[in-house]
Amino acid sequence: MASLDLRSDPVDLTAALVDIPSVSGDEAIIADAVESALREQAPHLEVVRNGNAVLARTNLGRPERIVFAGHLDTVPVNDNLPGHRTSSGEDEVLHGLGTVDMKGGDAVFLHLAATLAEPRHDVTFVFYDCEEVEADRNGLGRIERELPEWLRGDLAVVGEPSNAVVEAGCQGTLRAEIRLDGVRAHTARAWMGTNAIHALADPLRRLAEYEARTVEIDGLTYREGLQAVRVSGGVAGNVVPDEAVLAVNHRFAPDVSVEQAEEHVRTVFDGYDITVVDRSPGALPGLSAPATAELVRAAGGEVAAKLGWTDVARFAALGMPAVNFGPGDPTLAHTRQEHVRTRDIRRVTEVLRTLLAG
Amino acid sequence: MASLDLRSDPVDLTAALVDIPSVSGDEAIIADAVESALREQAPHLEVVRNGNAVLARTNLGRPERIVFAGHLDTVPVNDNLPGHRTSSGEDEVLHGLGTVDMKGGDAVFLHLAATLAEPRHDVTFVFYDCEEVEADRNGLGRIERELPEWLRGDLAVVGEPSNAVVEAGCQGTLRAEIRLDGVRAHTARAWMGTNAIHALADPLRRLAEYEARTVEIDGLTYREGLQAVRVSGGVAGNVVPDEAVLAVNHRFAPDVSVEQAEEHVRTVFDGYDITVVDRSPGALPGLSAPATAELVRAAGGEVAAKLGWTDVARFAALGMPAVNFGPGDPTLAHTRQEHVRTRDIRRVTEVLRTLLAG
């Protein structure tokens, strides 16, 4: 079994985790390594195994509990394993699959789990599987069904890459299809038909002219968006098409519910046949909650709005404040060139140590 | 070998041809039957075989020659063989694959070939293969290359379905693709990208607002058209797409060359990246040519503009007047419900007999 030294430098620990391949659905080896390391090197923690997730927590009777969550899986290998380093000191970079998304965050959490036997708050660590695939396989969803009490706390910190800046809340996302109908005809007698593709002109104009809201919540700025993500239509090179479909993705600030977001999209495309394909709520930043405020203080007061959707929203749906806080640039996630500045890993470790060691 | 009685009623002959399956590429049996019947029952004709085409002609030294062309192949069988009849008299209908496209026309030509030993004009009959597939397999193209003198004459009559009305000329057709570029980005940060699908709004508006010309030539009315026939774009449900493609089909009246038609499409979409995918010229109606005028007179003066593209244009490109004239409703071609009013077959026979018997 791969062996992990949780007390080692979190950068070395990140490199060790990166070198254990763990594509979604194939997390048994890394989960075994994490479980075994926690049982041996963090005897102060209660540890349970759930599928390929590993959960660990203190039971110190502190007034507040913070949940740290990190997924162990990665997207498929793309000629970017094993990891390697370039440069040194402040400029040091660790390259490889998972360095950003999100074994750097996992390493920080594992290091703190082993090295803080008496944290100021009770802590729960959740290392889970299948975050990079369909939502219904997500390990966090399974834990919510099978071990719900393990997710409860006063703040959730999800270690997804955030450039080592606390990102609060997240925007919601909604996908919808707009279906245009026409009447099929031969193009040589086009006036006998009605072209469904031509009918796209108006909804596309509405999209092009759409002015997205910019919303301030708790001093953070969220920029919404409404974008076409797919268009299709056509029967044959000599046929006036009788159907066209336009798929759009709406990203909405967390002051809006999914129901309101859906109503908004229906208003923008008023008069059209709209089907909502999927929708996920956003999460309010919740910066006024005491544990969140404490984390922001520990981070030197720096906090930003999270625009993308992450598992933060799952915790928000449980009624908990939740933030993203992890090393790495999220725009490098899922790229072959995935790499992290190692000072991000050190920075996240330091902020969380300040939060927990007091 | 299937045996054909060319002197029988052209409706019976149509039914006999329909019952010999002849999907494109598989015309050997029907070509054998046609060749054998012509050799035995029309001894006044010179007959040659070319691949699965059969050519026959008089050599009477008449001042004018009329070429009659009909393809022997059909689109694939669609549970619509063998043929059958319903109703009777004026309302009689013959059902089955090829009844419209175009064994009714073939039957009329074969019947005239056998029953008019001394026509008023020299005549050439061309029964050919592979009209329903890619243009480069078309039997008429092969004959043009290998036996070009067999296509020469003062008028070509193509027996494609035209509701038993002489249809003169044909419109040209041109297909083009308009490619829109953008910049890819995550939809959560859409302002970092440029949406190529949104950029379709303007060219689609141009299409929706396009006013097609209606052109009079030789007293016939041609309605042009410019239609989107396909649209595609999209990367993933959370990605601002960086490419979209719009395919259009332009049908243009025969007073315009393909070069002018292309220039026109480029002007309509001025400022865009346009690729012309294919283009075929139209054919002028040529109603002032003596043989054409004679045919129109024989048809009682009734003549209409051909809007679709047919092999008429191949003869027009050889500098000959050419018309469509055949039984059946062209909108039933290629449908499972293909059927022809038998009075159309009798009408076409009668008009052509008037033209040739004088």
XYZ file of C-alpha atoms in Angstrom:
716
model
C 0.000 0.000 0.000
C 1.184 3.549 -0.764
C 2.381 5.157 2.440
C 1.845 8.816 3.300
C 3.745 10.861 5.887
C 1.099 13.314 7.101
C 3.575 15.223 9.264
C 5.857 15.984 6.337
C 5.822 19.315 4.502
C 2.369 19.762 2.892
C 4.085 20.345 -0.470
C 5.824 16.950 -0.232
C 2.530 15.449 0.869
C 0.787 16.998 -2.164
C 3.430 15.453 -4.432
C 2.927 12.056 -2.777
C -0.863 12.262 -3.279
C -0.435 13.362 -6.911
C 1.686 10.266 -7.575
C -1.153 7.962 -6.503
C -3.426 7.891 -9.598
C -7.061 8.299 -8.538
C -9.282 8.911 -11.545
C -12.968 9.036 -10.555
C -14.252 5.525 -9.822
C -10.747 4.281 -9.122
C -10.056 5.828 -5.715
C -9.593 2.606 -3.665
C -5.778 2.839 -3.471
C -5.647 6.502 -2.454
C -8.532 6.022 0.012
C -6.689 3.031 1.572
C -3.535 5.142 1.914
C -5.437 8.063 3.479
C -7.364 5.819 5.872
C -4.288 3.944 7.002
C -2.254 7.128 7.472
C -5.001 8.805 9.517
C -5.486 5.738 11.734
C -1.756 5.459 12.396
C -0.657 9.092 12.494
C -3.746 10.832 13.920
C -4.820 8.612 16.787
C -6.734 11.534 18.338
C -9.300 11.324 15.519
C -12.354 9.094 15.104
C -11.968 7.585 11.624
C -14.588 5.839 9.490
C -14.513 4.492 5.970
C -17.503 4.910 3.644
C -17.008 3.409 0.193
C -13.938 5.178 -1.136
C -14.422 8.100 1.214
C -12.540 8.512 4.489
C -14.005 10.570 7.353
C -12.163 11.700 10.499
C -13.155 13.995 13.355
C -12.340 15.272 16.801
C -14.870 14.998 19.607
C -13.528 17.631 21.986
C -16.863 19.213 22.918
C -15.878 22.606 21.458
C -18.738 25.098 20.909
C -18.107 25.180 17.167
C -17.235 22.575 14.550
C -15.602 23.211 11.186
C -15.925 20.663 8.358
C -13.049 20.413 5.872
C -13.968 18.650 2.632
C -11.750 17.576 -0.238
C -12.351 15.149 -3.069
C -9.675 12.536 -3.731
C -10.504 11.873 -7.398
C -9.166 13.545 -10.524
C -10.230 13.832 -14.138
C -8.555 11.262 -16.457
C -4.775 11.187 -16.779
C -3.588 13.284 -19.735
C 0.113 12.530 -19.965
C 0.575 14.560 -16.762
C 1.701 11.978 -14.203
C 3.928 11.549 -12.220
C 4.332 15.060 -10.898
C 7.539 17.090 -10.988
C 8.797 20.414 -9.684
C 10.354 23.438 -11.358
C 12.056 26.525 -9.878
C 12.490 26.912 -6.135
C 11.693 29.086 -3.141
C 8.805 31.525 -3.651
C 8.622 30.589 -7.349
C 8.554 26.839 -6.880
C 5.878 25.093 -8.964
C 4.560 21.570 -8.617
C 3.269 20.134 -11.912
C 0.942 17.203 -12.481
C -2.632 15.948 -12.538
C -4.412 16.881 -9.308
C -1.907 19.487 -8.144
C -4.641 22.116 -8.482
C -7.828 20.030 -8.427
C -7.399 19.263 -5.569
C -4.673 17.258 -3.914
C -3.026 20.458 -2.651
C -6.143 21.105 -0.573
C -6.289 17.464 0.518
C -2.634 17.597 1.618
C -3.223 20.696 3.743
C -6.225 19.076 5.447
C -4.354 15.783 6.054
C -1.362 17.645 7.442
C -3.568 19.649 9.866
C -5.477 16.491 10.822
C -2.260 14.837 11.986
C -0.467 17.832 13.488
C -3.238 19.578 15.478
C -4.242 17.179 18.229
C -6.120 19.866 20.177
C -7.605 22.365 17.719
C -9.538 25.372 18.999
C -12.677 24.171 17.226
C -13.899 20.648 16.736
C -12.980 19.564 13.218
C -14.347 17.027 10.737
C -12.337 15.972 7.691
C -14.170 14.512 4.683
C -12.024 12.997 1.913
C -14.431 11.794 -0.746
C -14.738 10.194 -4.171
C -16.337 10.868 -7.554
C -16.589 14.653 -7.506
C -15.480 14.932 -11.152
C -18.324 12.870 -12.597
C -22.140 12.867 -12.654
C -23.673 14.494 -9.587
C -25.480 11.288 -8.564
C -22.163 9.434 -8.090
C -20.699 12.208 -5.911
C -19.332 10.722 -2.678
C -20.524 13.724 -0.683
C -24.087 12.945 -1.746
C -23.663 9.341 -0.571
C -22.267 10.499 2.792
C -25.190 12.916 3.134
C -27.571 9.963 2.724
C -25.667 7.406 4.823
C -23.770 9.411 7.457
C -25.484 12.809 7.525
C -24.208 13.742 10.996
C -20.643 13.682 9.638
C -21.356 16.718 7.484
C -22.828 18.899 10.228
C -20.930 21.880 11.562
C -20.818 25.661 11.866
C -18.703 26.225 8.757
C -17.631 24.097 5.806
C -14.315 24.737 4.088
C -14.103 23.072 0.680
C -10.499 22.875 -0.481
C -11.150 23.483 -4.194
C -8.572 25.740 -5.839
C -9.191 29.428 -5.108
C -5.693 30.896 -5.518
C -5.332 30.577 -1.739
C -7.992 33.240 -1.266
C -11.155 32.584 0.736
C -14.002 32.484 -1.778
C -17.385 32.813 -0.199
C -20.716 31.573 -1.500
C -21.098 30.335 -5.028
C -23.289 31.197 -7.948
C -26.133 28.940 -8.990
C -26.328 27.370 -12.412
C -29.273 26.500 -14.636
C -29.364 24.932 -18.081
C -32.350 25.254 -20.388
C -33.257 24.355 -23.958
C -35.267 26.596 -26.232
C -36.981 24.692 -29.004
C -37.983 26.452 -32.219
C -40.518 24.856 -34.518
C -41.063 25.326 -38.210
C -42.574 23.563 -41.182
C -40.415 21.317 -43.318
C -40.257 21.962 -47.079
C -37.926 21.551 -50.044
C -35.578 24.543 -50.300
C -36.623 24.909 -53.953
C -40.101 25.757 -52.607
C -39.042 27.402 -49.391
C -42.173 29.557 -49.147
C -44.167 26.388 -48.453
C -42.178 25.930 -45.227
C -41.141 27.880 -42.151
C -37.466 27.858 -41.298
C -36.877 26.956 -37.642
C -33.219 28.029 -37.843
C -34.193 31.513 -39.059
C -36.439 31.692 -35.993
C -33.303 31.521 -33.822
C -32.478 35.101 -34.828
C -34.723 36.599 -32.168
C -33.694 34.516 -29.120
C -30.040 34.923 -30.135
C -30.536 38.684 -30.370
C -32.018 38.612 -26.850
C -28.901 36.744 -25.678
C -26.528 39.102 -27.449
C -28.295 42.131 -25.930
C -28.669 40.569 -22.489
C -27.162 42.656 -19.715
C -26.029 40.458 -16.885
C -26.521 41.667 -13.306
C -23.582 42.456 -11.092
C -24.640 41.884 -7.487
C -23.016 42.889 -4.196
C -23.613 40.584 -1.248
C -21.722 40.960 2.057
C -19.337 43.280 0.195
C -18.566 40.642 -2.455
C -19.243 41.117 -6.155
C -20.990 38.399 -8.165
C -21.222 38.684 -11.962
C -24.059 36.760 -13.469
C -24.211 35.431 -17.023
C -26.540 33.993 -19.631
C -24.770 32.175 -22.437
C -25.679 29.958 -25.346
C -23.754 26.709 -24.931
C -25.109 24.698 -27.861
C -27.151 25.220 -31.008
C -28.349 22.602 -33.446
C -30.772 22.221 -36.323
C -30.968 20.961 -39.867
C -32.390 18.028 -41.829
C -30.538 17.935 -45.163
C -28.843 20.331 -47.549
C -32.056 20.840 -49.537
C -34.626 20.914 -46.744
C -36.102 23.880 -44.864
C -35.616 22.629 -41.290
C -38.616 22.259 -39.002
C -36.723 22.227 -35.703
C -33.826 24.011 -34.024
C -32.637 23.843 -30.438
C -30.707 26.450 -28.484
C -29.220 25.440 -25.119
C -28.321 28.154 -22.630
C -26.520 28.222 -19.299
C -27.526 30.818 -16.727
C -25.181 31.565 -13.811
C -26.921 33.485 -11.077
C -25.840 35.228 -7.901
C -26.770 33.560 -4.599
C -29.364 36.207 -3.713
C -31.638 34.437 -6.194
C -33.274 31.022 -5.682
C -33.308 28.403 -8.432
C -37.033 29.050 -8.820
C -36.416 32.767 -9.325
C -33.569 32.024 -11.732
C -35.827 29.759 -13.781
C -38.542 32.426 -13.806
C -35.943 34.932 -15.015
C -34.827 32.722 -17.916
C -38.460 32.121 -18.852
C -39.025 35.881 -18.873
C -35.981 36.548 -21.055
C -37.266 33.992 -23.568
C -40.925 34.868 -23.101
C -43.035 33.359 -25.855
C -40.739 30.397 -26.492
C -40.931 26.711 -25.667
C -38.413 26.307 -22.835
C -37.340 23.162 -21.006
C -35.144 23.453 -17.926
C -32.607 20.633 -18.164
C -30.897 21.016 -14.804
C -30.533 23.587 -12.078
C -28.441 23.914 -8.915
C -28.862 26.617 -6.294
C -26.122 29.043 -5.385
C -24.843 29.566 -1.856
C -24.849 32.827 0.085
C -21.407 33.877 1.346
C -22.588 33.901 4.969
C -19.668 36.101 6.044
C -21.493 37.240 9.176
C -21.395 33.744 10.713
C -18.792 33.756 13.540
C -16.651 30.875 12.199
C -16.585 32.395 8.715
C -15.604 35.792 10.076
C -12.826 34.135 12.048
C -11.513 32.373 8.925
C -11.534 35.626 6.950
C -9.640 37.319 9.780
C -7.081 34.496 9.771
C -6.698 35.052 6.000
C -5.798 38.682 6.616
C -9.282 39.957 5.715
C -9.042 38.967 2.071
C -12.176 37.361 0.654
C -13.641 37.088 -2.851
C -16.880 35.959 -4.469
C -16.957 32.415 -5.881
C -18.424 32.499 -9.367
C -18.348 28.845 -10.353
C -20.453 26.144 -8.752
C -18.777 23.780 -6.281
C -19.783 21.376 -3.536
C -19.908 24.443 -1.286
C -23.537 24.639 -2.396
C -24.233 21.164 -0.931
C -23.230 22.445 2.495
C -25.156 25.680 1.983
C -28.223 23.558 1.231
C -27.727 21.960 4.681
C -28.012 25.445 6.161
C -24.276 25.866 6.885
C -21.988 28.727 5.916
C -19.481 27.312 3.448
C -16.447 28.677 1.632
C -13.899 27.559 -0.920
C -10.343 27.846 0.193
C -7.570 25.961 -1.521
C -4.245 26.340 -3.316
C -4.036 26.728 -7.080
C -5.551 28.609 -9.991
C -8.950 27.104 -10.843
C -8.549 27.952 -14.535
C -5.705 25.383 -14.681
C -7.970 22.595 -13.431
C -8.702 19.892 -16.034
C -5.868 21.073 -18.264
C -2.896 18.960 -19.210
C -0.637 21.734 -17.883
C -2.135 21.584 -14.375
C 0.328 23.040 -11.845
C 0.322 24.835 -8.523
C 2.610 27.434 -6.946
C 3.819 25.684 -3.809
C 3.582 28.951 -1.877
C -0.236 28.644 -2.285
C -0.089 25.339 -0.413
C 2.010 26.905 2.354
C -0.296 29.916 2.552
C -3.478 27.830 2.952
C -1.762 25.693 5.587
C -0.689 28.775 7.524
C -4.131 30.437 7.429
C -5.919 27.309 8.593
C -3.315 26.660 11.264
C -3.931 30.212 12.543
C -7.662 29.549 12.551
C -7.399 26.255 14.408
C -4.373 26.742 16.671
C -5.628 30.115 17.868
C -35.017 -12.095 -67.574
C -37.965 -9.810 -66.850
C -39.906 -9.244 -70.033
C -41.519 -5.938 -70.978
C -44.279 -5.392 -73.547
C -43.482 -1.918 -74.877
C -46.637 -1.794 -77.006
C -48.909 -2.359 -74.031
C -50.737 0.462 -72.275
C -48.093 2.831 -70.749
C -49.789 2.462 -67.360
C -49.358 -1.332 -67.498
C -45.790 -0.755 -68.655
C -45.165 1.583 -65.700
C -46.467 -1.101 -63.342
C -44.167 -3.690 -64.952
C -41.139 -1.374 -64.555
C -42.054 -0.588 -60.930
C -42.071 -4.318 -60.151
C -38.437 -4.678 -61.268
C -36.484 -3.369 -58.235
C -33.711 -1.023 -59.398
C -32.180 0.825 -56.474
C -29.207 2.959 -57.562
C -26.190 0.750 -58.279
C -28.405 -2.260 -58.829
C -29.893 -1.481 -62.264
C -28.488 -4.448 -64.243
C -31.770 -6.399 -64.329
C -33.955 -3.478 -65.412
C -31.321 -2.335 -67.957
C -31.199 -5.888 -69.395
C -34.994 -5.915 -69.692
C -35.086 -2.483 -71.352
C -32.260 -3.330 -73.778
C -33.770 -6.655 -74.767
C -37.268 -5.154 -75.234
C -35.940 -2.301 -77.388
C -33.854 -4.633 -79.552
C -36.787 -6.980 -80.111
C -39.737 -4.579 -80.232
C -38.177 -1.437 -81.790
C -36.074 -2.798 -84.649
C -36.161 0.659 -86.301
C -33.872 2.012 -83.552
C -30.100 1.885 -83.185
C -29.525 0.520 -79.672
C -26.341 0.608 -77.582
C -25.617 -0.426 -74.039
C -23.345 1.658 -71.809
C -22.857 0.261 -68.316
C -26.359 0.030 -66.926
C -27.632 2.646 -69.359
C -29.465 1.829 -72.572
C -29.439 4.267 -75.514
C -31.643 4.075 -78.608
C -32.160 6.440 -81.534
C -33.581 6.947 -84.992
C -31.350 8.049 -87.832
C -33.963 9.411 -90.231
C -32.107 12.552 -91.287
C -34.818 14.856 -89.873
C -33.825 18.526 -89.435
C -34.353 18.350 -85.685
C -33.605 15.799 -83.005
C -35.258 15.497 -79.602
C -33.524 13.666 -76.753
C -35.715 11.919 -74.166
C -33.943 11.073 -70.935
C -35.124 9.036 -67.984
C -33.240 7.438 -65.131
C -33.981 3.805 -64.339
C -32.877 3.826 -60.711
C -34.890 4.560 -57.575
C -34.133 5.482 -53.988
C -34.060 2.503 -51.582
C -37.139 0.337 -51.152
C -39.250 1.491 -48.197
C -41.877 -1.220 -47.837
C -43.443 0.124 -51.054
C -42.968 -2.725 -53.564
C -44.566 -4.390 -55.486
C -46.921 -1.741 -56.847
C -50.698 -1.865 -56.694
C -53.639 0.145 -58.019
C -56.597 1.817 -56.354
C -59.749 3.388 -57.839
C -60.357 3.340 -61.560
C -60.955 5.495 -64.617
C -59.928 9.157 -64.225
C -59.227 8.581 -60.526
C -57.052 5.517 -60.938
C -53.855 5.623 -58.918
C -50.771 3.439 -59.231
C -48.862 3.081 -55.961
C -45.291 1.986 -55.397
C -41.624 2.945 -55.418
C -40.714 4.623 -58.701
C -44.269 5.327 -59.841
C -43.443 9.053 -59.624
C -39.661 9.114 -59.722
C -39.606 8.164 -62.550
C -40.778 4.922 -64.093
C -43.945 6.606 -65.383
C -41.763 8.820 -67.575
C -39.611 5.855 -68.594
C -42.719 3.877 -69.581
C -44.006 6.713 -71.784
C -40.622 7.010 -73.546
C -40.343 3.222 -74.040
C -43.869 3.035 -75.390
C -43.203 5.851 -77.894
C -39.861 4.291 -78.840
C -41.597 1.086 -79.888
C -44.791 2.510 -81.389
C -43.504 5.446 -83.487
C -41.340 3.938 -86.224
C -41.324 7.136 -88.268
C -41.466 10.120 -85.886
C -41.597 13.647 -87.316
C -38.290 14.472 -85.585
C -35.316 12.259 -85.071
C -35.409 10.942 -81.516
C -32.831 9.697 -79.035
C -33.845 7.788 -75.902
C -31.484 7.693 -72.933
C -32.358 5.331 -70.079
C -29.669 5.759 -67.452
C -28.467 4.713 -64.020
C -27.495 6.267 -60.684
C -29.401 9.537 -60.809
C -30.434 9.265 -57.158
C -26.902 9.201 -55.735
C -23.743 11.334 -55.750
C -23.425 13.444 -58.893
C -20.148 11.768 -59.913
C -21.846 8.366 -60.273
C -24.665 9.777 -62.465
C -24.999 7.681 -65.651
C -25.709 10.768 -67.726
C -22.310 12.151 -66.762
C -20.655 8.903 -67.853
C -22.493 8.981 -71.193
C -21.446 12.612 -71.656
C -17.826 11.517 -71.250
C -17.988 8.269 -73.253
C -20.728 8.782 -75.874
C -21.202 12.562 -76.048
C -22.836 12.515 -79.493
C -25.735 10.485 -78.039
C -26.806 13.478 -75.947
C -26.836 16.022 -78.781
C -30.114 17.380 -80.127
C -32.324 20.436 -80.474
C -34.337 19.799 -77.326
C -34.010 17.530 -74.325
C -37.084 16.257 -72.522
C -36.293 14.870 -69.073
C -39.144 12.729 -67.808
C -38.894 13.700 -64.129
C -42.276 14.184 -62.444
C -43.855 17.551 -63.269
C -47.560 16.834 -62.794
C -47.723 16.247 -66.568
C -47.019 19.932 -67.164
C -44.053 21.101 -69.251
C -41.604 22.682 -66.815
C -38.984 24.777 -68.493
C -35.525 25.674 -67.257
C -34.461 25.014 -63.712
C -33.102 27.064 -60.856
C -29.498 26.824 -59.809
C -28.436 25.788 -56.344
C -25.518 26.803 -54.150
C -24.574 25.710 -50.653
C -22.297 27.750 -48.397
C -21.076 27.665 -44.810
C -20.673 30.730 -42.628
C -18.212 30.221 -39.806
C -18.396 32.361 -36.660
C -15.442 32.556 -34.308
C -15.305 33.393 -30.644
C -13.115 32.917 -27.599
C -13.672 29.924 -25.343
C -14.230 30.514 -21.605
C -15.973 28.978 -18.609
C -19.591 30.145 -18.444
C -19.001 31.163 -14.819
C -16.563 33.774 -16.196
C -18.311 34.422 -19.494
C -16.908 37.952 -19.834
C -13.485 36.417 -20.428
C -14.808 34.816 -23.633
C -16.734 35.722 -26.773
C -19.737 33.594 -27.592
C -19.671 32.387 -31.223
C -23.302 31.229 -31.023
C -24.463 34.698 -29.960
C -22.665 35.988 -33.056
C -25.136 34.002 -35.196
C -27.841 36.530 -34.329
C -26.782 38.924 -37.070
C -26.435 36.506 -40.026
C -29.702 34.837 -38.972
C -31.399 38.233 -38.884
C -30.106 38.855 -42.420
C -31.626 35.530 -43.468
C -34.933 36.212 -41.740
C -35.144 39.646 -43.392
C -33.925 38.431 -46.789
C -36.334 39.211 -49.594
C -36.025 36.636 -52.333
C -36.282 37.767 -55.948
C -39.171 36.686 -58.113
C -37.981 36.653 -61.707
C -39.914 36.467 -64.985
C -38.125 34.754 -67.876
C -39.941 33.860 -71.121
C -43.206 34.531 -69.271
C -42.344 32.025 -66.531
C -42.032 32.946 -62.873
C -39.048 31.763 -60.818
C -39.016 32.280 -57.058
C -35.577 32.332 -55.558
C -34.722 31.467 -51.975
C -31.995 31.685 -49.368
C -32.456 29.303 -46.476
C -30.485 28.086 -43.499
C -30.260 24.316 -43.773
C -28.040 23.534 -40.773
C -26.674 25.224 -37.686
C -24.244 23.823 -35.151
C -22.078 24.983 -32.306
C -21.236 24.189 -28.704
C -18.444 22.652 -26.640
C -19.971 21.662 -23.298
C -22.751 22.768 -20.997
C -20.440 25.080 -19.036
C -18.291 26.482 -21.853
C -18.698 29.691 -23.862
C -18.338 28.251 -27.385
C -15.612 29.513 -29.706
C -17.127 28.303 -32.987
C -20.503 28.095 -34.704
C -21.357 27.142 -38.268
C -24.387 28.131 -40.311
C -25.021 26.333 -43.613
C -27.273 27.978 -46.189
C -28.770 26.880 -49.491
C -29.396 29.483 -52.178
C -31.744 28.661 -55.057
C -31.388 31.122 -57.896
C -33.252 31.831 -61.112
C -31.542 30.839 -64.393
C -30.871 34.459 -65.418
C -28.006 34.360 -62.918
C -24.755 32.430 -63.329
C -23.255 30.390 -60.500
C -20.534 33.030 -60.212
C -23.125 35.774 -59.817
C -25.062 33.664 -57.323
C -21.918 33.150 -55.247
C -21.183 36.876 -55.362
C -24.724 37.550 -54.191
C -24.425 35.210 -51.192
C -21.079 36.789 -50.308
C -22.720 40.215 -50.411
C -25.624 39.147 -48.204
C -23.132 37.864 -45.633
C -20.598 40.606 -46.176
C -18.031 40.665 -43.384
C -18.284 36.948 -42.613
C -16.041 33.973 -43.291
C -17.886 32.115 -46.079
C -17.016 28.822 -47.781
C -18.979 27.730 -50.840
C -19.490 23.978 -50.461
C -21.114 23.191 -53.814
C -22.861 24.992 -56.630
C -24.764 23.964 -59.752
C -25.935 26.315 -62.481
C -29.565 26.763 -63.429
C -30.945 26.341 -66.941
C -32.789 28.961 -68.987
C -36.228 27.855 -70.165
C -35.326 28.404 -73.842
C -38.998 28.567 -74.866
C -38.163 30.453 -78.053
C -36.329 27.451 -79.520
C -38.530 25.907 -82.267
C -38.684 22.388 -80.835
C -39.547 23.718 -77.361
C -42.266 25.945 -78.758
C -43.667 22.953 -80.610
C -43.744 20.858 -77.427
C -45.507 23.622 -75.505
C -48.076 23.874 -78.317
C -48.606 20.097 -78.191
C -49.187 20.455 -74.435
C -51.977 22.946 -75.088
C -49.799 25.961 -74.328
C -49.398 25.140 -70.658
C -45.873 25.620 -69.311
C -44.462 26.333 -65.846
C -41.136 27.262 -64.308
C -39.075 24.429 -62.821
C -37.857 25.459 -59.390
C -35.891 22.411 -58.309
C -32.623 21.295 -59.853
C -32.735 18.305 -62.248
C -30.583 16.779 -64.973
C -32.226 19.339 -67.300
C -29.311 21.547 -66.270
C -26.823 19.009 -67.698
C -28.395 19.408 -71.139
C -28.611 23.177 -70.730
C -24.868 23.155 -70.024
C -24.425 21.446 -73.411
C -26.177 24.465 -74.957
C -29.489 22.697 -75.606
C -32.985 23.798 -74.618
C -34.245 21.293 -72.069
C -37.491 20.784 -70.199
C -38.937 18.518 -67.552
C -42.068 16.721 -68.560
C -43.285 13.668 -66.734
C -46.222 12.183 -64.862
C -46.596 12.491 -61.107
C -46.346 14.987 -58.275
C -42.680 15.650 -57.482
C -43.453 16.246 -53.799
C -44.356 12.530 -53.537
C -40.936 11.447 -54.805
C -38.786 9.721 -52.162
C -41.753 9.175 -49.878
C -43.009 5.796 -48.784
C -46.450 6.764 -50.106
C -45.174 7.378 -53.654
C -48.065 7.122 -56.145
C -49.107 8.515 -59.504
C -52.466 9.347 -61.060
C -52.526 7.115 -64.120
C -54.179 9.905 -66.122
C -50.861 11.791 -65.816
C -49.134 8.915 -67.625
C -51.776 8.948 -70.375
C -51.571 12.748 -70.667
C -47.790 12.780 -71.128
C -48.023 9.965 -73.678
C -50.673 11.857 -75.650
C -48.758 15.164 -75.691
C -45.524 13.544 -76.828
C -47.358 11.471 -79.437
C -48.855 14.719 -80.776
C -45.381 16.255 -80.891
C -43.778 13.310 -82.668
C -46.585 11.965 -84.836
C -47.459 15.452 -86.057
